């Protein structure tokens, strides 16, 4: 029996279990491309999967891990051949399709993106789903007409994965970035990434006024709940907020006032089912608009056998920047 190392999630009497174990190759799911996985990452959703804190895993057994970079081993898909370098994020990997914390992955060729020119496989995963999502959010703001001259842009969950990459990209593009964090001890880190101002998370976490003083033209929000409601109520006339996360909650206790009285737009960001064309655009933009030195600054590397232990930490908001996972 051929096996490979993987983090396997199984259903238990109460909840689920997660273990680094040998996985039988015969159990791999259908797909036309088999990839030797070299790098993966730890995202918030991976924390939910390995801890079983939220039912993101919907098939058992599951291999956790929502994103990988690696090299094609076999392909019957016309776009890919052996030795191609590829990146894959989302599409239900680690949720409904066997995922990335494994030496091998079998996926649909239509899900893959070529490793962007100039990025190493490790750098692509240092970016990972969180960084890709941040780039989708920045592009969404641009589509709403937000430019560096429009006014400041706020980033919430600033010291996390989405937040850190969003700050680095926005500052490189010339925006005045206001970083909102619950960890003021990270103000120096956020300033180094390019934040012009750092504000405390509690300024934005209480119940939102219907409309408040206009503070920013745009925002990237990975927090949700009252924080997103406050962002909307403080957005300047004609501004836009890109909503991509729920670190504080899935609710949105807001009113229509920012939309109908200030023409504010709320744009939803989904990285999982994002179609191929905008995917390629976002990866291309990451290769050109993200400073590599800053990417290195936000990246911390761990081996595969530390992923399960770090799951609770990312859910507790204790992970700074991005964690890249070396696959043996
Ligand atoms: P991280 O854990 O790296 O970052 C989240 C950050 O949010 C934390 O670092 C912390 O930042 C802040 N935070 C945590 N808990 C709270 C809280 N209770 N109240 C306010 N702020 C809090 O996660 P990621 O960056 O990987 O993901 C961020 C969010 O985006 C998650 O909700 C995730 O599910 C979502 N996401 C969505 C995607 C999509 O396709 N839409 C794709 C990827 C992620 P600080 O300490 O600076 O305040």
CSV table of C-alpha atoms and ligand atoms in Angstrom, one decimal:
chain,number,residue,atom,x,y,z
A,1,UNK,CA,0.0,0.0,0.0
A,2,UNK,CA,1.5,3.4,-1.0
A,3,UNK,CA,1.0,6.1,1.6
A,4,UNK,CA,2.1,9.7,2.2
A,5,UNK,CA,2.1,11.9,5.2
A,6,UNK,CA,-0.9,14.0,5.8
A,7,UNK,CA,-3.0,15.8,8.5
A,8,UNK,CA,-6.1,13.7,8.6
A,9,UNK,CA,-9.4,14.8,10.2
A,10,UNK,CA,-11.8,12.1,11.3
A,11,UNK,CA,-15.3,12.2,12.8
A,12,UNK,CA,-15.3,11.2,16.5
A,13,UNK,CA,-18.2,10.5,18.9
A,14,UNK,CA,-17.9,14.2,20.0
A,15,UNK,CA,-16.7,16.4,17.2
A,16,UNK,CA,-13.6,15.5,15.2
A,17,UNK,CA,-10.0,14.4,15.6
A,18,UNK,CA,-6.9,15.7,13.8
A,19,UNK,CA,-3.6,13.7,13.5
A,20,UNK,CA,-0.5,13.7,11.3
A,21,UNK,CA,-0.5,10.2,9.9
A,22,UNK,CA,0.1,8.0,6.9
A,23,UNK,CA,-2.6,8.4,4.3
A,24,UNK,CA,-3.4,5.7,1.8
A,25,UNK,CA,-2.9,7.0,-1.7
A,26,UNK,CA,-5.8,4.9,-2.9
A,27,UNK,CA,-8.1,7.2,-0.9
A,28,UNK,CA,-7.2,10.3,-2.9
A,29,UNK,CA,-10.3,11.8,-4.6
A,30,UNK,CA,-10.9,12.2,-8.3
A,31,UNK,CA,-8.9,14.9,-10.1
A,32,UNK,CA,-6.9,15.2,-13.3
A,33,UNK,CA,-3.7,16.6,-11.8
A,34,UNK,CA,-1.6,15.0,-9.0
A,35,UNK,CA,0.7,17.5,-7.3
A,36,UNK,CA,3.8,17.0,-5.1
A,37,UNK,CA,2.9,19.6,-2.4
A,38,UNK,CA,5.9,21.6,-1.2
A,39,UNK,CA,4.5,24.4,0.8
A,40,UNK,CA,1.2,25.2,2.5
A,41,UNK,CA,0.1,27.8,5.1
A,42,UNK,CA,-2.0,28.2,8.2
A,43,UNK,CA,-5.1,30.3,7.7
A,44,UNK,CA,-7.9,31.1,10.1
A,45,UNK,CA,-10.1,28.4,8.3
A,46,UNK,CA,-7.4,25.8,8.9
A,47,UNK,CA,-7.5,26.7,12.6
A,48,UNK,CA,-11.2,26.0,12.5
A,49,UNK,CA,-10.6,22.6,10.7
A,50,UNK,CA,-7.8,21.2,12.9
A,51,UNK,CA,-9.5,22.3,16.2
A,52,UNK,CA,-13.0,21.2,15.0
A,53,UNK,CA,-14.2,24.6,16.5
A,54,UNK,CA,-16.6,25.2,13.5
A,55,UNK,CA,-18.0,22.6,11.0
A,56,UNK,CA,-15.9,23.7,8.0
A,57,UNK,CA,-15.0,20.0,7.3
A,58,UNK,CA,-17.9,18.4,5.5
A,59,UNK,CA,-16.4,15.1,4.3
A,60,UNK,CA,-14.6,12.4,6.3
A,61,UNK,CA,-11.9,11.4,6.3
A,62,UNK,CA,-10.5,14.8,5.3
A,63,UNK,CA,-7.0,16.1,4.7
A,64,UNK,CA,-6.9,19.6,6.2
A,65,UNK,CA,-5.3,22.5,4.5
A,66,UNK,CA,-6.9,25.0,2.1
A,67,UNK,CA,-3.9,26.0,0.0
A,68,UNK,CA,-0.7,24.7,-1.5
A,69,UNK,CA,2.2,25.4,-3.9
A,70,UNK,CA,4.0,22.5,-5.5
A,71,UNK,CA,5.1,20.7,-8.6
A,72,UNK,CA,2.8,18.6,-11.0
A,73,UNK,CA,3.7,14.9,-10.8
A,74,UNK,CA,1.0,13.6,-13.2
A,75,UNK,CA,-1.6,15.4,-15.4
A,76,UNK,CA,-4.2,14.4,-17.9
A,77,UNK,CA,-5.4,18.0,-18.0
A,78,UNK,CA,-4.5,19.9,-21.2
A,79,UNK,CA,-3.1,22.9,-19.4
A,80,UNK,CA,-0.7,21.1,-17.1
A,81,UNK,CA,2.3,18.7,-17.5
A,82,UNK,CA,4.7,17.0,-15.2
A,83,UNK,CA,7.2,19.5,-13.5
A,84,UNK,CA,4.9,22.5,-13.9
A,85,UNK,CA,5.0,24.8,-10.8
A,86,UNK,CA,1.5,25.5,-9.5
A,87,UNK,CA,-0.5,27.2,-6.8
A,88,UNK,CA,-4.0,26.2,-5.6
A,89,UNK,CA,-6.2,28.0,-3.1
A,90,UNK,CA,-9.8,27.3,-2.0
A,91,UNK,CA,-12.3,25.4,-4.2
A,92,UNK,CA,-13.3,23.5,-1.1
A,93,UNK,CA,-9.9,22.0,-0.4
A,94,UNK,CA,-9.8,20.9,3.2
A,95,UNK,CA,-13.6,21.3,3.4
A,96,UNK,CA,-15.2,19.0,0.8
A,97,UNK,CA,-12.1,17.9,-1.2
A,98,UNK,CA,-8.9,16.4,0.3
A,99,UNK,CA,-6.6,19.2,1.1
A,100,UNK,CA,-3.1,20.6,1.3
A,101,UNK,CA,-1.5,19.4,4.5
A,102,UNK,CA,-0.1,16.4,2.7
A,103,UNK,CA,2.8,15.3,0.5
A,104,UNK,CA,0.4,14.7,-2.4
A,105,UNK,CA,-2.8,16.3,-3.6
A,106,UNK,CA,-5.1,15.4,-6.5
A,107,UNK,CA,-7.2,18.2,-7.8
A,108,UNK,CA,-8.9,19.5,-10.9
A,109,UNK,CA,-6.6,21.1,-13.3
A,110,UNK,CA,-9.1,24.0,-13.7
A,111,UNK,CA,-8.4,24.9,-10.1
A,112,UNK,CA,-4.7,25.6,-10.6
A,113,UNK,CA,-2.8,28.8,-11.3
A,114,UNK,CA,0.7,28.8,-12.6
A,115,UNK,CA,3.2,29.9,-10.0
A,116,UNK,CA,3.5,33.6,-10.9
A,117,UNK,CA,6.8,34.7,-12.5
A,118,UNK,CA,9.2,36.0,-9.9
A,119,UNK,CA,7.6,34.3,-6.9
A,120,UNK,CA,9.1,31.2,-5.3
A,121,UNK,CA,6.7,28.4,-4.2
A,122,UNK,CA,7.5,29.4,-0.6
A,123,UNK,CA,6.7,33.1,-1.2
A,124,UNK,CA,3.4,32.1,-3.0
A,125,UNK,CA,2.4,30.3,0.2
A,126,UNK,CA,3.7,33.0,2.5
A,127,UNK,CA,1.0,35.0,0.6
A,128,UNK,CA,-1.4,32.1,0.6
A,129,UNK,CA,-5.2,32.3,0.8
A,130,UNK,CA,-5.0,35.2,3.2
A,131,UNK,CA,-2.8,37.3,1.0
A,132,UNK,CA,-4.7,36.4,-2.1
A,133,UNK,CA,-7.9,37.5,-0.3
A,134,UNK,CA,-6.2,40.8,0.7
A,135,UNK,CA,-5.3,41.4,-3.0
A,136,UNK,CA,-8.9,40.7,-4.1
A,137,UNK,CA,-10.1,43.2,-1.6
A,138,UNK,CA,-7.6,45.9,-2.9
A,139,UNK,CA,-8.7,45.2,-6.5
A,140,UNK,CA,-12.4,45.5,-5.4
A,141,UNK,CA,-11.7,48.9,-3.9
A,142,UNK,CA,-10.0,50.0,-7.1
A,143,UNK,CA,-13.0,48.9,-9.1
A,144,UNK,CA,-15.1,51.2,-6.8
A,145,UNK,CA,-12.9,54.1,-7.8
A,146,UNK,CA,-10.9,54.3,-4.6
A,147,UNK,CA,-7.4,55.6,-5.3
A,148,UNK,CA,-4.6,56.9,-3.1
A,149,UNK,CA,-5.9,60.4,-3.6
A,150,UNK,CA,-9.4,59.5,-2.4
A,151,UNK,CA,-8.4,59.6,1.2
A,152,UNK,CA,-7.2,57.2,3.9
A,153,UNK,CA,-8.0,53.4,3.8
A,154,UNK,CA,-8.6,51.5,7.0
A,155,UNK,CA,-7.5,47.9,7.5
A,156,UNK,CA,-9.0,45.9,10.4
A,157,UNK,CA,-7.5,42.7,12.0
A,158,UNK,CA,-4.3,44.5,10.9
A,159,UNK,CA,-1.7,42.2,12.5
A,160,UNK,CA,-3.3,39.0,11.1
A,161,UNK,CA,-2.7,37.4,7.7
A,162,UNK,CA,-5.2,39.3,5.5
A,163,UNK,CA,-4.5,42.5,7.4
A,164,UNK,CA,-0.7,42.3,7.1
A,165,UNK,CA,-0.7,41.7,3.4
A,166,UNK,CA,-3.4,44.3,2.7
A,167,UNK,CA,-1.3,47.0,4.6
A,168,UNK,CA,1.9,46.0,2.7
A,169,UNK,CA,0.1,46.2,-0.7
A,170,UNK,CA,-1.9,49.4,0.0
A,171,UNK,CA,1.2,51.2,1.3
A,172,UNK,CA,3.3,50.2,-1.8
A,173,UNK,CA,0.4,51.5,-4.0
A,174,UNK,CA,0.7,54.9,-2.2
A,175,UNK,CA,-2.3,54.8,0.1
A,176,UNK,CA,-2.5,56.4,3.6
A,177,UNK,CA,-3.2,53.3,5.6
A,178,UNK,CA,-4.9,53.3,9.0
A,179,UNK,CA,-4.3,50.0,10.7
A,180,UNK,CA,-6.8,48.8,13.4
A,181,UNK,CA,-5.5,46.2,15.9
A,182,UNK,CA,-6.2,44.7,19.2
A,183,UNK,CA,-2.4,44.3,19.7
A,184,UNK,CA,-1.0,47.8,20.1
A,185,UNK,CA,2.3,46.2,21.0
A,186,UNK,CA,2.5,45.4,17.2
A,187,UNK,CA,2.3,49.1,16.3
A,188,UNK,CA,6.0,49.0,15.3
A,189,UNK,CA,5.5,46.0,13.1
A,190,UNK,CA,2.4,47.6,11.4
A,191,UNK,CA,4.4,50.8,10.9
A,192,UNK,CA,7.2,48.9,9.2
A,193,UNK,CA,4.6,47.2,6.9
A,194,UNK,CA,3.5,50.7,5.8
A,195,UNK,CA,0.7,51.7,8.1
A,196,UNK,CA,0.6,55.5,8.5
A,197,UNK,CA,-1.6,55.4,11.6
A,198,UNK,CA,-2.3,52.6,14.1
A,199,UNK,CA,-5.6,52.7,16.1
A,200,UNK,CA,-6.9,50.4,18.8
A,201,UNK,CA,-9.5,47.8,17.9
A,202,UNK,CA,-11.8,49.0,20.7
A,203,UNK,CA,-12.4,52.3,18.8
A,204,UNK,CA,-14.4,50.3,16.3
A,205,UNK,CA,-15.8,47.4,18.3
A,206,UNK,CA,-18.7,49.1,20.2
A,207,UNK,CA,-22.3,49.5,18.8
A,208,UNK,CA,-22.1,51.6,15.6
A,209,UNK,CA,-23.8,55.0,15.2
A,210,UNK,CA,-26.1,55.3,12.2
A,211,UNK,CA,-23.7,57.8,10.8
A,212,UNK,CA,-20.5,59.0,12.4
A,213,UNK,CA,-17.7,61.4,11.4
A,214,UNK,CA,-16.3,60.6,8.0
A,215,UNK,CA,-12.8,59.1,8.5
A,216,UNK,CA,-11.8,57.0,5.5
A,217,UNK,CA,-12.5,56.6,1.8
A,218,UNK,CA,-12.1,52.8,1.9
A,219,UNK,CA,-11.5,49.8,4.0
A,220,UNK,CA,-10.5,46.1,4.1
A,221,UNK,CA,-12.3,44.3,6.9
A,222,UNK,CA,-11.5,40.9,8.2
A,223,UNK,CA,-13.4,41.3,11.4
A,224,UNK,CA,-17.1,41.7,10.6
A,225,UNK,CA,-19.8,42.3,13.3
A,226,UNK,CA,-19.9,45.8,15.0
A,227,UNK,CA,-16.4,46.5,13.6
A,228,UNK,CA,-17.7,46.4,10.0
A,229,UNK,CA,-20.8,48.4,11.1
A,230,UNK,CA,-18.5,51.1,12.5
A,231,UNK,CA,-16.4,51.1,9.4
A,232,UNK,CA,-19.4,51.7,7.2
A,233,UNK,CA,-20.7,54.5,9.5
A,234,UNK,CA,-17.3,56.3,9.3
A,235,UNK,CA,-16.8,55.9,5.5
A,236,UNK,CA,-16.6,59.1,3.5
A,237,UNK,CA,-19.2,60.0,0.9
A,238,UNK,CA,-18.9,57.7,-2.1
A,239,UNK,CA,-16.4,55.4,-0.4
A,240,UNK,CA,-16.3,51.6,-0.2
A,241,UNK,CA,-15.5,48.8,2.2
A,242,UNK,CA,-14.4,45.3,1.2
A,243,UNK,CA,-15.7,42.7,3.6
A,244,UNK,CA,-13.7,39.5,3.7
A,245,UNK,CA,-13.8,38.1,7.2
A,246,UNK,CA,-15.6,37.3,10.4
A,247,UNK,CA,-12.9,37.2,13.1
A,248,UNK,CA,-15.3,38.9,15.5
A,249,UNK,CA,-18.5,37.5,14.2
A,250,UNK,CA,-20.8,36.8,11.3
A,251,UNK,CA,-23.4,39.4,12.2
A,252,UNK,CA,-23.6,42.9,10.8
A,253,UNK,CA,-25.6,45.2,13.1
A,254,UNK,CA,-25.7,48.2,10.7
A,255,UNK,CA,-28.3,50.4,9.0
A,256,UNK,CA,-28.9,51.4,5.4
A,257,UNK,CA,-27.9,55.0,6.3
A,258,UNK,CA,-24.3,54.8,5.0
A,259,UNK,CA,-25.6,53.4,1.7
A,260,UNK,CA,-28.5,55.7,1.0
A,261,UNK,CA,-27.2,58.9,2.6
A,262,UNK,CA,-23.5,58.7,1.7
A,263,UNK,CA,-23.5,56.4,-1.3
A,264,UNK,CA,-21.1,54.0,0.4
A,265,UNK,CA,-20.6,50.6,-1.1
A,266,UNK,CA,-20.1,47.3,0.7
A,267,UNK,CA,-18.3,44.8,-1.5
A,268,UNK,CA,-18.1,41.1,-0.6
A,269,UNK,CA,-14.9,39.2,-1.1
A,270,UNK,CA,-14.8,35.5,-1.7
A,271,UNK,CA,-11.5,33.7,-2.4
A,272,UNK,CA,-12.8,30.1,-2.4
A,273,UNK,CA,-14.9,30.0,-5.6
A,274,UNK,CA,-13.3,33.1,-7.2
A,275,UNK,CA,-13.2,32.4,-11.0
A,276,UNK,CA,-9.9,31.7,-12.8
A,277,UNK,CA,-9.6,35.0,-14.7
A,278,UNK,CA,-9.7,37.3,-11.6
A,279,UNK,CA,-7.6,34.7,-9.7
A,280,UNK,CA,-4.8,35.1,-12.3
A,281,UNK,CA,-5.1,38.9,-12.2
A,282,UNK,CA,-4.8,38.9,-8.4
A,283,UNK,CA,-1.8,36.6,-8.4
A,284,UNK,CA,-0.1,38.8,-11.1
A,285,UNK,CA,-0.8,41.8,-9.0
A,286,UNK,CA,0.7,40.1,-5.9
A,287,UNK,CA,3.9,39.4,-7.9
A,288,UNK,CA,4.2,43.1,-8.8
A,289,UNK,CA,2.6,45.0,-5.9
A,290,UNK,CA,3.8,43.2,-2.8
A,291,UNK,CA,7.3,44.2,-1.5
A,292,UNK,CA,9.3,40.9,-1.0
A,293,UNK,CA,11.2,42.3,2.0
A,294,UNK,CA,7.9,43.1,3.7
A,295,UNK,CA,6.6,39.6,2.8
A,296,UNK,CA,9.6,38.1,4.4
A,297,UNK,CA,9.0,40.3,7.5
A,298,UNK,CA,5.5,39.0,8.0
A,299,UNK,CA,6.3,35.3,7.3
A,300,UNK,CA,7.1,32.7,10.0
A,301,UNK,CA,7.9,29.1,8.9
A,302,UNK,CA,6.8,25.9,10.7
A,303,UNK,CA,7.0,22.2,9.8
A,304,UNK,CA,3.9,20.2,9.1
A,305,UNK,CA,4.0,18.6,12.6
A,306,UNK,CA,3.4,22.0,14.3
A,307,UNK,CA,0.2,22.9,12.5
A,308,UNK,CA,-2.3,21.1,14.8
A,309,UNK,CA,-0.7,22.8,17.9
A,310,UNK,CA,-1.0,26.3,16.3
A,311,UNK,CA,-4.7,25.9,15.4
A,312,UNK,CA,-6.0,27.4,18.6
A,313,UNK,CA,-3.5,30.3,18.4
A,314,UNK,CA,-4.7,31.5,15.1
A,315,UNK,CA,-8.3,31.3,16.3
A,316,UNK,CA,-7.3,33.3,19.4
A,317,UNK,CA,-5.9,36.1,17.1
A,318,UNK,CA,-2.4,35.4,18.5
A,319,UNK,CA,-0.6,34.7,15.2
A,320,UNK,CA,1.2,37.7,13.7
A,321,UNK,CA,1.3,37.9,9.9
A,322,UNK,CA,1.5,34.7,7.9
A,323,UNK,CA,2.6,31.2,8.8
A,324,UNK,CA,4.1,29.1,5.9
A,325,UNK,CA,4.1,25.4,6.4
A,326,UNK,CA,7.0,23.3,4.9
A,327,UNK,CA,5.7,19.9,3.7
A,328,UNK,CA,8.3,17.2,4.2
B,1,LIG,P1,-5.8,35.9,11.3
B,1,LIG,O1,-6.1,35.1,12.5
B,1,LIG,O2,-4.4,35.8,10.8
B,1,LIG,O3,-6.2,37.4,11.4
B,1,LIG,C1,-7.4,37.8,12.0
B,1,LIG,C2,-7.1,39.0,12.9
B,1,LIG,O4,-8.3,39.6,13.3
B,1,LIG,C3,-6.3,38.8,14.1
B,1,LIG,O5,-4.9,38.7,13.9
B,1,LIG,C4,-6.7,40.0,14.9
B,1,LIG,O6,-5.9,41.1,14.5
B,1,LIG,C5,-8.2,40.2,14.5
B,1,LIG,N1,-9.1,39.6,15.5
B,1,LIG,C6,-9.1,38.4,15.9
B,1,LIG,N2,-10.1,38.2,16.8
B,1,LIG,C7,-10.8,39.4,16.9
B,1,LIG,C8,-11.9,39.8,17.6
B,1,LIG,N3,-12.6,39.0,18.4
B,1,LIG,N4,-12.3,41.1,17.4
B,1,LIG,C9,-11.6,41.9,16.6
B,1,LIG,N5,-10.5,41.5,15.9
B,1,LIG,C10,-10.1,40.3,16.0
B,1,LIG,O7,-6.8,35.3,10.2
B,1,LIG,P2,-6.7,35.6,8.6
B,1,LIG,O8,-6.1,36.9,8.3
B,1,LIG,O9,-6.2,34.4,7.9
B,1,LIG,O10,-8.3,35.7,8.3
B,1,LIG,C11,-9.0,36.8,8.7
B,1,LIG,C12,-10.5,36.6,8.5
B,1,LIG,O11,-10.7,36.6,7.1
B,1,LIG,C13,-11.0,35.3,9.0
B,1,LIG,O12,-12.3,35.6,9.5
B,1,LIG,C14,-11.1,34.4,7.9
B,1,LIG,O13,-12.1,33.4,8.0
B,1,LIG,C15,-11.4,35.4,6.7
B,1,LIG,N6,-11.0,35.0,5.4
B,1,LIG,C16,-11.9,35.1,4.4
B,1,LIG,C17,-11.6,34.7,3.2
B,1,LIG,C18,-12.6,34.9,2.1
B,1,LIG,O14,-12.4,34.2,1.0
B,1,LIG,N7,-13.5,35.7,2.2
B,1,LIG,C19,-10.3,34.1,2.9
B,1,LIG,C20,-9.3,34.2,4.0
B,1,LIG,C21,-9.7,34.6,5.2
B,1,LIG,P3,-5.4,42.2,15.5
B,1,LIG,O15,-4.7,41.5,16.6
B,1,LIG,O16,-4.5,43.0,14.7
B,1,LIG,O17,-6.6,43.0,15.9
